[in-house]
Amino acid sequence: MTAISVIISTYNRPRDLERVLYGYSVQSDPDFEMVIADDGSSDETAQLIARARADMRLRITHVWHEHKGFRKSLIQNRAIAAAQTEYL
């Protein structure tokens, strides 16, 4: 069973998110899940995450809600709820 969940917050910065995901993809211990807390990004971010799942072989859960202003704390709480591990 996966030991930890890594929560990553994002909003319409797919190039930066790609760099973060790449960094995690080359870790020596791959025993983690990633939960991306997306505060209403465009489809470009969702497409990047789909590619990262396939190309980087990362275990990613994408938690998204519609953009209605800055609601980072809300989406982070939803990402925490979606995590499948005991440790964040």
XYZ file of N, CA and C in Angstrom:
264
model
N 0.836 -1.190 0.000
C 0.000 0.000 0.000
C 0.878 1.249 0.000
N 0.444 2.238 -0.708
C 1.147 3.514 -0.787
C 1.222 4.162 0.592
N 2.383 4.721 0.899
C 2.614 5.256 2.237
C 2.147 6.699 2.421
N 2.336 7.534 1.400
C 2.032 8.956 1.568
C 1.304 9.525 0.353
N 0.634 10.652 0.604
C 0.000 11.432 -0.463
C 0.680 12.795 -0.507
N 0.986 13.233 -1.700
C 1.548 14.560 -1.912
C 0.445 15.424 -2.499
N 0.105 16.509 -1.809
C -0.936 17.425 -2.279
C -0.254 18.595 -2.983
N -0.662 18.859 -4.220
C -0.101 19.964 -5.000
C -1.249 20.861 -5.432
N -1.128 22.146 -5.138
C -2.151 23.118 -5.544
C -1.735 23.755 -6.870
N -2.743 24.033 -7.708
C -2.444 24.675 -8.984
C -3.624 25.521 -9.450
N -3.303 26.484 -10.297
C -4.319 27.266 -10.999
C -3.690 27.867 -12.251
N -4.025 27.311 -13.405
C -3.623 27.833 -14.718
C -2.122 28.102 -14.856
N -1.309 27.193 -14.358
C 0.145 27.269 -14.545
C 0.648 25.908 -15.021
N 0.160 25.415 -16.171
C 0.512 24.053 -16.591
C 2.004 23.839 -16.809
N 2.720 24.830 -17.291
C 4.170 24.641 -17.496
C 4.883 24.449 -16.170
N 4.494 25.216 -15.174
C 5.103 25.065 -13.851
C 4.699 23.732 -13.228
N 3.442 23.355 -13.367
C 2.983 22.075 -12.844
C 3.736 20.928 -13.511
N 3.978 21.035 -14.795
C 4.720 19.991 -15.503
C 6.113 19.805 -14.904
N 6.767 20.892 -14.565
C 8.096 20.807 -13.945
C 8.024 20.123 -12.582
N 7.012 20.466 -11.810
C 6.836 19.834 -10.500
C 6.600 18.333 -10.674
N 5.715 17.970 -11.588
C 5.420 16.559 -11.816
C 6.651 15.807 -12.283
N 7.430 16.421 -13.157
C 8.658 15.766 -13.617
C 9.589 15.504 -12.433
N 9.732 16.477 -11.556
C 10.583 16.297 -10.383
C 10.150 15.102 -9.547
N 8.862 14.946 -9.354
C 8.376 13.800 -8.596
C 8.549 12.499 -9.375
N 8.497 12.555 -10.683
C 8.607 11.337 -11.484
C 9.994 10.715 -11.430
N 10.998 11.462 -11.059
C 12.366 10.936 -11.012
C 12.839 10.658 -9.579
N 11.920 10.625 -8.636
C 12.282 10.301 -7.256
C 12.730 8.840 -7.166
N 13.661 8.579 -6.276
C 14.173 7.209 -6.137
C 13.154 6.284 -5.458
N 12.252 6.820 -4.654
C 11.223 6.020 -4.008
C 9.863 6.430 -4.585
N 9.301 5.611 -5.470
C 8.050 5.982 -6.139
C 6.787 5.634 -5.345
N 6.932 5.290 -4.059
C 5.791 4.837 -3.278
C 5.006 6.013 -2.693
N 4.323 6.748 -3.560
C 3.485 7.864 -3.133
C 2.395 8.075 -4.175
N 1.327 8.698 -3.744
C 0.298 9.135 -4.683
C 0.327 10.655 -4.712
N -0.107 11.218 -5.796
C -0.200 12.666 -5.917
C -1.666 13.029 -6.053
N -2.059 14.071 -5.329
C -3.408 14.600 -5.449
C -3.250 16.061 -5.828
N -3.739 16.408 -7.002
C -3.614 17.777 -7.491
C -4.895 18.533 -7.165
N -4.741 19.578 -6.365
C -5.853 20.442 -5.954
C -5.913 21.596 -6.946
N -6.844 21.521 -7.873
C -6.927 22.455 -8.996
C -8.076 23.443 -8.769
N -7.711 24.693 -8.569
C -8.676 25.753 -8.241
C -9.337 26.353 -9.481
N -9.744 25.487 -10.431
C -10.516 25.949 -11.574
C -9.719 26.227 -12.834
N -8.617 25.518 -13.035
C -7.797 25.722 -14.233
C -8.540 25.333 -15.509
N -7.995 25.771 -16.633
C -8.556 25.446 -17.946
C -8.251 23.990 -18.312
N -8.762 23.568 -19.461
C -8.556 22.202 -19.944
C -7.086 21.886 -20.184
N -6.265 22.878 -20.417
C -4.835 22.642 -20.655
C -4.195 21.913 -19.467
N -4.601 22.269 -18.264
C -4.065 21.602 -17.071
C -4.535 20.160 -17.015
N -5.788 19.902 -17.287
C -6.315 18.534 -17.281
C -5.606 17.673 -18.327
N -5.336 18.245 -19.495
C -4.629 17.508 -20.539
C -3.201 17.177 -20.111
N -2.540 18.126 -19.460
C -1.186 17.885 -18.953
C -1.197 16.741 -17.944
N -2.156 16.745 -17.036
C -2.227 15.702 -16.018
C -2.451 14.337 -16.666
N -3.293 14.267 -17.666
C -3.527 13.010 -18.376
C -2.241 12.516 -19.033
N -1.492 13.416 -19.648
C -0.213 13.033 -20.255
C 0.779 12.564 -19.197
N 0.826 13.256 -18.072
C 1.761 12.890 -17.005
C 1.441 11.507 -16.454
N 0.174 11.193 -16.323
C -0.202 9.855 -15.850
C 0.375 8.785 -16.773
N 0.270 9.016 -18.062
C 0.727 8.025 -19.040
C 2.244 8.049 -19.214
N 2.818 9.210 -19.433
C 4.242 9.313 -19.768
C 5.159 9.170 -18.562
N 4.769 9.738 -17.446
C 5.622 9.724 -16.259
C 5.247 8.611 -15.296
N 4.147 7.928 -15.592
C 3.662 6.809 -14.772
C 3.476 7.201 -13.309
N 2.892 8.358 -13.122
C 2.591 8.833 -11.776
C 1.170 8.447 -11.400
N 0.953 8.175 -10.128
C -0.397 7.921 -9.620
C -0.967 9.275 -9.201
N -1.838 9.813 -10.044
C -2.359 11.164 -9.837
C -3.874 11.124 -9.736
N -4.378 11.801 -8.723
C -5.805 12.083 -8.624
C -5.953 13.582 -8.857
N -6.812 13.951 -9.791
C -7.026 15.364 -10.133
C -8.351 15.805 -9.520
N -8.261 16.686 -8.529
C -9.454 17.219 -7.865
C -9.628 18.653 -8.356
N -10.755 18.919 -9.018
C -10.986 20.200 -9.695
C -12.345 20.746 -9.283
N -12.425 22.047 -9.201
C -13.744 22.677 -9.117
C -13.750 23.902 -10.019
N -14.940 24.340 -10.361
C -15.120 25.484 -11.254
C -14.504 26.735 -10.637
N -13.922 27.555 -11.502
C -13.308 28.800 -11.030
C -14.391 29.807 -10.648
N -14.379 30.194 -9.385
C -15.297 31.213 -8.871
C -14.525 32.122 -7.929
N -13.373 32.555 -8.375
C -12.505 33.354 -7.517
C -11.533 32.461 -6.775
N -10.755 33.068 -5.905
C -9.720 32.358 -5.158
C -10.363 31.492 -4.079
N -10.322 30.156 -4.299
C -10.883 29.210 -3.342
C -9.890 28.072 -3.090
N -8.637 28.451 -2.953
C -7.577 27.461 -2.783
C -7.802 26.582 -1.557
N -8.186 27.161 -0.455
C -8.380 26.363 0.763
C -9.464 25.312 0.574
N -10.531 25.652 -0.102
C -11.615 24.704 -0.349
C -11.135 23.525 -1.185
N -10.425 23.801 -2.275
C -9.973 22.710 -3.143
C -8.893 21.890 -2.451
N -8.087 22.515 -1.608
C -7.098 21.736 -0.849
C -7.798 20.785 0.119
N -8.837 21.247 0.768
C -9.593 20.368 1.667
C -10.217 19.210 0.899
N -10.700 19.465 -0.292
C -11.272 18.390 -1.112
C -10.184 17.406 -1.549
N -9.002 17.929 -1.836
C -7.888 17.051 -2.208
C -7.473 16.181 -1.024
N -7.442 16.750 0.151
C -7.121 15.976 1.354
C -8.145 14.850 1.543
N -9.403 15.179 1.336
C -10.465 14.170 1.471
C -10.322 13.058 0.430
N -9.769 13.382 -0.742
C -9.601 12.397 -1.809
C -8.370 11.534 -1.618
N -7.458 11.949 -0.761
C -6.230 11.182 -0.532
C -6.556 9.807 0.028
N -5.796 8.814 -0.407
C -6.041 7.429 -0.021
C -5.034 6.910 1.010
N -4.262 7.787 1.617
C -3.237 7.354 2.557
C -3.432 8.006 3.914
N -2.670 7.533 4.867
C -2.755 8.068 6.217
C -1.937 9.337 6.384
N -0.905 9.486 5.576
C 0.009 10.633 5.731
C -0.036 11.529 4.506
N -0.043 12.840 4.761
C -0.043 13.844 3.692
C 1.269 14.587 3.721
